Coordinates of C-alpha atoms in Angstrom, one line a residue:
M1 CA -7.8 -1.3 -1.7
T2 CA -9.7 -3.4 -3.9
A3 CA -12.3 -6.0 -1.8
I4 CA -11.8 -9.7 -2.6
K5 CA -15.1 -11.2 -3.7
E6 CA -16.4 -13.4 -0.9
S7 CA -17.4 -16.1 -3.5
S8 CA -14.1 -16.2 -5.4
T9 CA -12.2 -19.4 -6.1
R10 CA -9.2 -17.6 -4.7
N11 CA -11.0 -16.8 -1.4
F12 CA -12.4 -20.2 -1.1
N13 CA -9.2 -21.7 -1.3
K14 CA -7.7 -19.5 0.8
Q15 CA -10.2 -20.4 3.7
I16 CA -10.0 -24.1 3.3
S17 CA -6.0 -23.6 3.6
V18 CA -6.3 -21.2 6.6
S19 CA -8.6 -23.8 8.4
S20 CA -6.4 -26.8 7.8
C21 CA -3.1 -25.7 8.1
P22 CA -1.7 -23.8 11.0
V23 CA 1.0 -22.0 9.2
S24 CA -1.5 -20.7 6.8
Y25 CA -3.7 -19.5 9.8
V26 CA -0.5 -17.4 11.4
M27 CA 0.6 -16.0 7.8
N28 CA -3.1 -14.9 7.0
K29 CA -3.0 -13.1 10.5
I30 CA 0.8 -11.7 10.3
G31 CA 1.7 -12.3 6.7
G32 CA 3.2 -9.3 4.6
H33 CA 6.1 -7.0 5.2
W34 CA 4.8 -4.7 7.5
K35 CA 2.9 -6.5 10.1
P36 CA 5.5 -8.5 11.6
I37 CA 7.6 -5.4 12.1
I38 CA 4.5 -3.3 13.5
L39 CA 4.2 -6.1 16.0
Y40 CA 8.1 -6.5 16.9
Q41 CA 7.8 -2.5 17.7
L42 CA 4.8 -3.1 20.1
M43 CA 6.6 -6.0 22.0
S44 CA 8.4 -3.5 23.8
G45 CA 5.3 -1.7 25.1
S46 CA 2.4 0.5 24.2
K47 CA 3.4 3.1 21.5
R48 CA 1.7 6.2 20.1
Y49 CA 0.9 6.3 16.6
S50 CA 3.8 8.9 16.1
E51 CA 6.2 6.5 17.9
L52 CA 5.6 3.8 15.4
R53 CA 6.1 6.0 12.5
R54 CA 9.5 7.2 13.8
A55 CA 10.5 3.4 14.5
I56 CA 9.5 2.7 11.1
P57 CA 10.5 5.3 8.9
E58 CA 9.9 3.2 5.7
I59 CA 6.6 2.8 6.0
T60 CA 4.1 5.1 4.3
E61 CA 1.2 6.4 6.6
K62 CA -1.3 4.8 4.2
M63 CA 0.2 1.4 4.9
L64 CA 0.7 1.9 8.6
I65 CA -3.0 2.9 9.2
Q66 CA -4.0 -0.1 7.0
H67 CA -2.2 -2.6 8.7
L68 CA -2.9 -1.2 12.2
K69 CA -6.8 -1.7 11.4
Q70 CA -6.0 -5.2 10.0
L71 CA -4.0 -6.0 13.1
Q72 CA -6.8 -4.7 15.4
Q73 CA -9.4 -6.5 13.3
D74 CA -7.3 -9.8 13.9
N75 CA -7.3 -9.3 17.8
L76 CA -3.7 -8.8 17.8
I77 CA -3.3 -5.2 18.7
I78 CA -5.7 -2.9 20.9
R79 CA -6.1 0.8 20.0
T80 CA -6.8 3.3 22.6
A81 CA -8.0 6.9 21.8
L82 CA -6.5 9.0 24.8
P83 CA -8.6 12.2 25.7
L84 CA -6.0 14.6 25.1
V85 CA -5.8 17.7 23.0
P86 CA -4.4 17.2 20.3
P87 CA -5.8 13.7 20.1
S88 CA -3.6 11.0 20.8
V89 CA -3.8 7.2 19.9
S90 CA -1.7 4.3 21.5
Y91 CA -1.4 0.7 20.5
R92 CA -0.4 -2.3 22.3
L93 CA -0.5 -6.0 21.9
T94 CA -3.3 -8.0 23.1
E95 CA -3.0 -11.4 24.8
A96 CA -3.0 -13.1 21.4
G97 CA -0.6 -10.7 20.1
D98 CA 1.6 -11.0 23.1
R99 CA 1.9 -15.1 22.7
L100 CA 3.6 -14.1 19.2
T101 CA 6.4 -12.8 21.0
P102 CA 8.6 -15.5 21.1
V103 CA 7.9 -16.3 17.4
L104 CA 9.1 -12.9 16.6
N105 CA 12.1 -13.1 18.6
E106 CA 13.0 -16.4 17.0
M107 CA 12.5 -14.7 13.5
A108 CA 14.7 -11.7 14.5
K109 CA 17.2 -14.1 15.8
W110 CA 17.3 -16.1 12.4
G111 CA 17.5 -12.7 10.6
L112 CA 20.7 -11.6 12.4
D113 CA 22.3 -15.2 12.3
D114 CA 21.8 -15.3 8.4
M115 CA 22.8 -11.8 7.8
L116 CA 25.9 -12.5 9.5
V117 CA 26.4 -16.0 7.7
S118 CA 25.4 -14.4 4.1
G119 CA 27.3 -11.2 4.8
S120 CA 24.2 -9.0 3.8

């Protein structure tokens, strides 16, 4: 992934937006296609990497790894390496990630309602 230059105008404007708008702040943390889906899967409890792969079959391994790292850096999930043979890694929501549960539930509710209304 190409790194964004820290001094770029785009990065500067994004930082201003994130610091002045709570919706921009949230979208910076959980925006994109896969992050909310990963968080939604973790709402039911801790999952191993392989369980997440099975729960989200459409995501590539690269994207899952990349988004798990970003969610961990943003303090939304905790990665725990289990001392097993073969090695096993599990992920769970942090307290901050857990506070997103009502937001994600409302997104899911809205999605189901809209799918019924629009016939998708």
